[in-house]
PDB file of C-alpha atoms in Angstrom:
ATOM      1  CA  MET N1030     -42.258   5.287 -48.769  1.00 42.00           C
ATOM      2  CA  GLU N1031     -39.023   6.216 -47.201  1.00 46.00           C
ATOM      3  CA  ALA N1032     -38.254   5.319 -43.608  1.00 49.00           C
ATOM      4  CA  HIS N1033     -37.421   7.815 -40.856  1.00 52.00           C
ATOM      5  CA  ALA N1034     -33.682   7.439 -40.114  1.00 61.00           C
ATOM      6  CA  GLU N1035     -33.268   9.976 -37.338  1.00 72.00           C
ATOM      7  CA  PRO N1036     -31.660   8.830 -34.020  1.00 85.00           C
ATOM      8  CA  LEU N1037     -33.907   7.966 -31.086  1.00 87.00           C
ATOM      9  CA  LEU N1038     -31.880   9.011 -27.895  1.00 91.00           C
ATOM     10  CA  GLU N1039     -32.650   8.238 -24.236  1.00 92.00           C
ATOM     11  CA  ARG N1040     -32.667  12.086 -23.291  1.00 92.00           C
ATOM     12  CA  ASP N1041     -35.377  12.744 -26.053  1.00 91.00           C
ATOM     13  CA  LEU N1042     -37.779   9.913 -24.395  1.00 94.00           C
ATOM     14  CA  ASP N1043     -40.553  10.775 -22.221  1.00 95.00           C
ATOM     15  CA  PRO N1044     -39.864   9.218 -18.618  1.00 94.00           C
ATOM     16  CA  ASP N1045     -43.411   8.018 -18.648  1.00 93.00           C
ATOM     17  CA  PRO N1046     -44.055   5.478 -21.503  1.00 93.00           C
ATOM     18  CA  LEU N1047     -47.684   6.551 -21.704  1.00 93.00           C
ATOM     19  CA  GLY N1048     -46.599  10.124 -22.435  1.00 94.00           C
ATOM     20  CA  GLN N1049     -43.991   8.785 -25.123  1.00 93.00           C
ATOM     21  CA  PHE N1050     -46.728   6.562 -26.777  1.00 92.00           C
ATOM     22  CA  ARG N1051     -49.153   9.632 -26.700  1.00 91.00           C
ATOM     23  CA  ARG N1052     -46.411  11.872 -28.463  1.00 90.00           C
ATOM     24  CA  TRP N1053     -46.067   9.189 -31.262  1.00 87.00           C
ATOM     25  CA  PHE N1054     -49.637   8.477 -31.516  1.00 86.00           C
ATOM     26  CA  ASP N1055     -50.643  12.319 -32.029  1.00 85.00           C
ATOM     27  CA  GLU N1056     -47.670  12.857 -34.410  1.00 81.00           C
ATOM     28  CA  ALA N1057     -48.991  10.161 -36.459  1.00 76.00           C
ATOM     29  CA  GLY N1058     -52.603  11.376 -36.414  1.00 75.00           C
ATOM     30  CA  ARG N1059     -51.510  14.779 -37.552  1.00 77.00           C
ATOM     31  CA  SER N1060     -49.860  13.353 -40.532  1.00 67.00           C
ATOM     32  CA  SER N1061     -52.279  12.566 -43.612  1.00 59.00           C
ATOM     33  CA  ALA N1062     -49.404  10.299 -45.088  1.00 57.00           C
ATOM     34  CA  CYS N1063     -48.950   8.267 -41.863  1.00 59.00           C
ATOM     35  CA  ARG N1064     -50.561   4.955 -41.442  1.00 65.00           C
ATOM     36  CA  ARG N1065     -51.362   3.503 -38.060  1.00 70.00           C
ATOM     37  CA  ARG N1066     -51.654  -0.194 -37.481  1.00 80.00           C
ATOM     38  CA  ARG N1067     -52.530  -1.974 -34.202  1.00 87.00           C
ATOM     39  CA  ALA N1068     -52.592  -5.563 -33.587  1.00 90.00           C
ATOM     40  CA  VAL N1069     -53.236  -7.721 -30.442  1.00 90.00           C
ATOM     41  CA  ALA N1070     -51.828 -11.105 -29.761  1.00 91.00           C
ATOM     42  CA  THR N1071     -53.189 -13.796 -27.735  1.00 91.00           C
ATOM     43  CA  ALA N1072     -52.472 -17.515 -26.958  1.00 92.00           C
ATOM     44  CA  THR N1073     -54.419 -20.577 -26.049  1.00 95.00           C
ATOM     45  CA  ALA N1074     -53.870 -22.225 -22.718  1.00 94.00           C
ATOM     46  CA  ASP N1075     -50.884 -24.431 -24.062  1.00 93.00           C
ATOM     47  CA  GLY N1076     -49.304 -21.461 -25.628  1.00 91.00           C
ATOM     48  CA  ALA N1077     -50.210 -21.604 -29.439  1.00 94.00           C
ATOM     49  CA  PRO N1078     -50.398 -17.997 -30.260  1.00 93.00           C
ATOM     50  CA  SER N1079     -52.474 -15.980 -32.803  1.00 94.00           C
ATOM     51  CA  VAL N1080     -52.571 -12.315 -33.745  1.00 93.00           C
ATOM     52  CA  ARG N1081     -55.144 -10.060 -35.348  1.00 93.00           C
ATOM     53  CA  MET N1082     -55.739  -6.287 -36.168  1.00 92.00           C
ATOM     54  CA  VAL N1083     -57.885  -4.531 -33.613  1.00 91.00           C
ATOM     55  CA  LEU N1084     -59.323  -0.889 -33.222  1.00 89.00           C
ATOM     56  CA  VAL N1085     -57.805   0.731 -30.101  1.00 88.00           C
ATOM     57  CA  LYS N1086     -59.461   4.175 -29.729  1.00 81.00           C
ATOM     58  CA  ARG N1087     -59.136   4.966 -25.970  1.00 88.00           C
ATOM     59  CA  PHE N1088     -56.107   4.817 -23.654  1.00 90.00           C
ATOM     60  CA  ASP N1089     -55.316   6.637 -20.647  1.00 89.00           C
ATOM     61  CA  ASP N1090     -53.284   6.121 -17.316  1.00 86.00           C
ATOM     62  CA  HIS N1091     -55.511   3.036 -16.591  1.00 84.00           C
ATOM     63  CA  GLY N1092     -54.768   1.219 -19.879  1.00 88.00           C
ATOM     64  CA  PHE N1093     -55.658   0.773 -23.338  1.00 91.00           C
ATOM     65  CA  VAL N1094     -59.290  -0.350 -24.348  1.00 93.00           C
ATOM     66  CA  PHE N1095     -60.550  -2.374 -27.516  1.00 93.00           C
ATOM     67  CA  HIS N1096     -63.923  -4.115 -27.875  1.00 94.00           C
ATOM     68  CA  THR N1097     -64.940  -7.362 -29.182  1.00 94.00           C
ATOM     69  CA  ASN N1098     -67.352 -10.428 -28.800  1.00 95.00           C
ATOM     70  CA  TYR N1099     -66.384 -12.154 -25.600  1.00 94.00           C
ATOM     71  CA  GLY N1100     -66.874 -15.570 -27.408  1.00 93.00           C
ATOM     72  CA  SER N1101     -64.391 -14.631 -30.382  1.00 95.00           C
ATOM     73  CA  ARG N1102     -61.149 -16.415 -30.555  1.00 94.00           C
ATOM     74  CA  LYS N1103     -59.224 -13.692 -28.812  1.00 93.00           C
ATOM     75  CA  GLY N1104     -61.984 -13.644 -25.952  1.00 93.00           C
ATOM     76  CA  ASP N1105     -61.671 -17.302 -25.667  1.00 94.00           C
ATOM     77  CA  GLU N1106     -57.869 -17.353 -25.410  1.00 94.00           C
ATOM     78  CA  LEU N1107     -57.857 -14.163 -22.980  1.00 91.00           C
ATOM     79  CA  GLY N1108     -60.220 -16.306 -20.820  1.00 91.00           C
ATOM     80  CA  VAL N1109     -57.861 -19.002 -20.488  1.00 92.00           C
ATOM     81  CA  ASN N1110     -54.532 -17.228 -20.859  1.00 89.00           C
ATOM     82  CA  PRO N1111     -54.275 -13.728 -19.700  1.00 84.00           C
ATOM     83  CA  GLN N1112     -50.792 -13.204 -21.172  1.00 82.00           C
ATOM     84  CA  ALA N1113     -51.006 -11.153 -24.513  1.00 83.00           C
ATOM     85  CA  ALA N1114     -49.399  -8.169 -26.314  1.00 87.00           C
ATOM     86  CA  LEU N1115     -50.152  -5.218 -28.063  1.00 89.00           C
ATOM     87  CA  LEU N1116     -48.519  -3.867 -31.273  1.00 89.00           C
ATOM     88  CA  PHE N1117     -48.901  -0.220 -32.845  1.00 89.00           C
ATOM     89  CA  TYR N1118     -47.095   0.538 -35.856  1.00 86.00           C
ATOM     90  CA  TRP N1119     -46.641   3.843 -37.666  1.00 79.00           C
ATOM     91  CA  MET N1120     -45.454   3.363 -41.342  1.00 63.00           C
ATOM     92  CA  ARG N1121     -44.544   6.831 -42.017  1.00 49.00           C
ATOM     93  CA  SER N1122     -41.945   7.101 -39.236  1.00 51.00           C
ATOM     94  CA  ALA N1123     -41.186   3.351 -38.974  1.00 50.00           C
ATOM     95  CA  GLY N1124     -41.949   3.634 -35.485  1.00 59.00           C
ATOM     96  CA  ARG N1125     -43.326   0.681 -33.458  1.00 61.00           C
ATOM     97  CA  CYS N1126     -44.527   0.569 -29.709  1.00 66.00           C
ATOM     98  CA  GLY N1127     -45.184  -2.819 -28.461  1.00 61.00           C
ATOM     99  CA  SER N1128     -46.115  -4.217 -24.763  1.00 62.00           C
ATOM    100  CA  ARG N1129     -46.526  -7.299 -22.929  1.00 62.00           C
ATOM    101  CA  ASP N1130     -49.812  -6.889 -20.797  1.00 66.00           C
ATOM    102  CA  ARG N1131     -52.061  -8.081 -18.162  1.00 78.00           C
ATOM    103  CA  TRP N1132     -55.840  -7.799 -19.148  1.00 84.00           C
ATOM    104  CA  GLU N1133     -59.381  -7.037 -17.516  1.00 87.00           C
ATOM    105  CA  ARG N1134     -62.857  -6.677 -18.730  1.00 92.00           C
ATOM    106  CA  ILE N1135     -64.071  -3.182 -18.545  1.00 94.00           C
ATOM    107  CA  THR N1136     -67.641  -2.613 -16.787  1.00 95.00           C
ATOM    108  CA  ARG N1137     -70.773  -2.702 -18.509  1.00 96.00           C
ATOM    109  CA  ASP N1138     -71.285   0.875 -18.050  1.00 96.00           C
ATOM    110  CA  GLU N1139     -68.028   1.695 -19.988  1.00 95.00           C
ATOM    111  CA  THR N1140     -69.036  -0.719 -22.689  1.00 96.00           C
ATOM    112  CA  ALA N1141     -72.434   0.896 -23.129  1.00 97.00           C
ATOM    113  CA  GLU N1142     -70.927   4.194 -23.199  1.00 96.00           C
ATOM    114  CA  TYR N1143     -68.754   3.242 -26.084  1.00 95.00           C
ATOM    115  CA  PHE N1144     -71.261   1.171 -27.836  1.00 96.00           C
ATOM    116  CA  ARG N1145     -73.487   4.237 -28.148  1.00 96.00           C
ATOM    117  CA  THR N1146     -70.960   5.946 -30.228  1.00 95.00           C
ATOM    118  CA  ARG N1147     -70.956   3.314 -32.994  1.00 95.00           C
ATOM    119  CA  PRO N1148     -72.754   3.721 -36.026  1.00 96.00           C
ATOM    120  CA  ARG N1149     -76.191   1.946 -35.796  1.00 97.00           C
ATOM    121  CA  GLY N1150     -75.299  -0.608 -38.475  1.00 96.00           C
ATOM    122  CA  ALA N1151     -72.148  -1.639 -36.453  1.00 96.00           C
ATOM    123  CA  GLN N1152     -74.435  -1.749 -33.388  1.00 97.00           C
ATOM    124  CA  ILE N1153     -76.739  -4.311 -35.118  1.00 97.00           C
ATOM    125  CA  GLY N1154     -73.674  -6.087 -36.645  1.00 96.00           C
ATOM    126  CA  ALA N1155     -72.432  -6.710 -33.061  1.00 96.00           C
ATOM    127  CA  HIS N1156     -75.586  -8.740 -32.499  1.00 97.00           C
ATOM    128  CA  ALA N1157     -75.707 -10.322 -36.043  1.00 96.00           C
ATOM    129  CA  SER N1158     -71.942 -11.697 -36.029  1.00 95.00           C
ATOM    130  CA  GLN N1159     -71.020 -14.636 -33.732  1.00 92.00           C
ATOM    131  CA  GLN N1160     -67.417 -13.500 -34.225  1.00 92.00           C
ATOM    132  CA  SER N1161     -64.825 -16.144 -35.104  1.00 90.00           C
ATOM    133  CA  ARG N1162     -67.668 -18.741 -35.728  1.00 92.00           C
ATOM    134  CA  PRO N1163     -68.064 -20.462 -39.196  1.00 93.00           C
ATOM    135  CA  ILE N1164     -71.022 -19.469 -41.379  1.00 94.00           C
ATOM    136  CA  GLY N1165     -72.151 -20.825 -44.645  1.00 94.00           C
ATOM    137  CA  SER N1166     -72.180 -17.682 -46.735  1.00 96.00           C
ATOM    138  CA  ARG N1167     -71.913 -14.013 -46.994  1.00 96.00           C
ATOM    139  CA  GLU N1168     -75.625 -13.878 -47.735  1.00 96.00           C
ATOM    140  CA  GLU N1169     -76.381 -15.597 -44.431  1.00 96.00           C
ATOM    141  CA  LEU N1170     -74.807 -13.064 -42.553  1.00 96.00           C
ATOM    142  CA  GLU N1171     -76.404 -10.235 -44.417  1.00 96.00           C
ATOM    143  CA  GLU N1172     -79.807 -11.575 -43.966  1.00 97.00           C
ATOM    144  CA  ARG N1173     -79.468 -11.954 -40.193  1.00 96.00           C
ATOM    145  CA  GLN N1174     -78.451  -8.366 -40.290  1.00 96.00           C
ATOM    146  CA  GLU N1175     -81.364  -7.315 -42.189  1.00 97.00           C
ATOM    147  CA  GLU N1176     -83.705  -9.393 -39.696  1.00 97.00           C
ATOM    148  CA  LEU N1177     -82.218  -7.694 -36.888  1.00 97.00           C
ATOM    149  CA  ALA N1178     -82.664  -4.162 -38.209  1.00 97.00           C
ATOM    150  CA  CYS N1179     -86.179  -4.944 -38.711  1.00 97.00           C
ATOM    151  CA  ALA N1180     -86.768  -6.381 -35.471  1.00 97.00           C
ATOM    152  CA  PHE N1181     -85.340  -3.303 -33.705  1.00 97.00           C
ATOM    153  CA  GLY N1182     -87.057  -0.881 -35.909  1.00 96.00           C
ATOM    154  CA  ASP N1183     -86.386   2.664 -34.500  1.00 95.00           C
ATOM    155  CA  ALA N1184     -85.751   1.676 -30.839  1.00 97.00           C
ATOM    156  CA  GLU N1185     -82.374   1.860 -29.303  1.00 97.00           C
ATOM    157  CA  VAL N1186     -80.189  -1.237 -30.009  1.00 97.00           C
ATOM    158  CA  PRO N1187     -79.279  -2.842 -26.600  1.00 97.00           C
ATOM    159  CA  VAL N1188     -75.720  -3.829 -25.907  1.00 97.00           C
ATOM    160  CA  PRO N1189     -75.211  -7.634 -26.739  1.00 96.00           C
ATOM    161  CA  GLU N1190     -74.442  -9.571 -23.655  1.00 95.00           C
ATOM    162  CA  SER N1191     -71.619 -11.268 -25.381  1.00 95.00           C
ATOM    163  CA  TRP N1192     -69.849  -8.107 -26.379  1.00 96.00           C
ATOM    164  CA  GLY N1193     -67.742  -5.761 -24.369  1.00 96.00           C
ATOM    165  CA  GLY N1194     -64.325  -4.242 -23.778  1.00 94.00           C
ATOM    166  CA  TYR N1195     -60.985  -5.278 -22.517  1.00 93.00           C
ATOM    167  CA  ARG N1196     -58.431  -3.069 -20.817  1.00 90.00           C
ATOM    168  CA  VAL N1197     -54.791  -3.524 -21.444  1.00 86.00           C
ATOM    169  CA  LEU N1198     -52.701  -2.982 -18.431  1.00 84.00           C
ATOM    170  CA  PRO N1199     -49.056  -2.819 -19.813  1.00 86.00           C
ATOM    171  CA  GLU N1200     -46.466  -4.303 -17.574  1.00 85.00           C
ATOM    172  CA  THR N1201     -43.572  -3.265 -20.369  1.00 89.00           C
ATOM    173  CA  TYR N1202     -43.468  -1.107 -23.253  1.00 91.00           C
ATOM    174  CA  GLU N1203     -41.051  -1.222 -26.180  1.00 92.00           C
ATOM    175  CA  PHE N1204     -40.314   1.607 -28.571  1.00 92.00           C
ATOM    176  CA  TRP N1205     -38.505   1.036 -31.699  1.00 90.00           C
ATOM    177  CA  GLN N1206     -37.278   3.415 -34.603  1.00 88.00           C
ATOM    178  CA  HIS N1207     -35.851   2.524 -37.903  1.00 86.00           C
ATOM    179  CA  ARG N1208     -32.118   3.263 -38.492  1.00 84.00           C
ATOM    180  CA  ASP N1209     -29.935   2.480 -41.482  1.00 82.00           C
ATOM    181  CA  ASP N1210     -28.164  -0.713 -41.514  1.00 84.00           C
ATOM    182  CA  ARG N1211     -30.778  -2.500 -39.454  1.00 85.00           C
ATOM    183  CA  LEU N1212     -29.209  -0.808 -36.307  1.00 88.00           C
ATOM    184  CA  HIS N1213     -32.499   0.368 -35.096  1.00 90.00           C
ATOM    185  CA  ASP N1214     -32.935   2.188 -31.987  1.00 93.00           C
ATOM    186  CA  ARG N1215     -35.087   0.086 -29.413  1.00 93.00           C
ATOM    187  CA  PHE N1216     -35.938   1.077 -25.668  1.00 94.00           C
ATOM    188  CA  ARG N1217     -37.812  -0.949 -23.256  1.00 93.00           C
ATOM    189  CA  TYR N1218     -39.761   0.617 -20.275  1.00 94.00           C
ATOM    190  CA  ARG N1219     -40.110  -1.911 -17.424  1.00 91.00           C
ATOM    191  CA  ARG N1220     -42.363  -1.044 -14.547  1.00 87.00           C
ATOM    192  CA  ASP N1221     -40.428  -0.614 -11.240  1.00 86.00           C
ATOM    193  CA  GLY N1222     -42.918  -0.384  -8.358  1.00 85.00           C
ATOM    194  CA  GLU N1223     -44.582   3.092  -9.004  1.00 84.00           C
ATOM    195  CA  THR N1224     -41.881   4.234 -11.366  1.00 90.00           C
ATOM    196  CA  TRP N1225     -40.513   3.000 -14.944  1.00 94.00           C
ATOM    197  CA  THR N1226     -36.901   1.930 -15.658  1.00 95.00           C
ATOM    198  CA  VAL N1227     -35.725   2.546 -19.341  1.00 95.00           C
ATOM    199  CA  GLU N1228     -33.104   0.617 -20.819  1.00 95.00           C
ATOM    200  CA  ARG N1229     -31.650   0.548 -24.606  1.00 96.00           C
ATOM    201  CA  LEU N1230     -32.092  -2.850 -26.411  1.00 94.00           C
ATOM    202  CA  GLN N1231     -29.549  -4.242 -29.057  1.00 94.00           C
ATOM    203  CA  PRO N1232     -31.479  -4.270 -32.449  1.00 90.00           C
TER     204      PRO N1232
END
């Protein structure tokens, strides 16, 4: 797949980083050939990092939201070290948006609203999986899923107390676009009170 080599110039950037992000996100969504990847990096209290793919479907002026088991590795690490980062990568255009962030848990009402949009199997799976914890076999996990499906029957699946959402509150954004000879275009947005300062970074 050929990478995008068009210039990314400051005059073409949206003054609001969320507006710039939305532009790239929507363009990628309209392209059947473009793959979107999202990852979140967290760290332990003493700074040992870890990174994993996550599903981020909601974002607005209040931040980016993803959901997980609060007892997962990322949940444990966010509980002791609020410093983390999000990364979005668009393979077709070789565009990337990263951010260094603060985090907060969303409300239980917000969590429940999103939980109801998940397929029923995924709702039951949130109860069945003790995320990031060891298990003896795949069969054991599937048996737990089947037992819970029988127990819930046709009733509404409740939101697990151990499951919910985190809202990402960006402090900085960085946009990167591929250019030839590794002389990529990089721009960083830094919060400056109620506004954002944009600066070009060397690749």
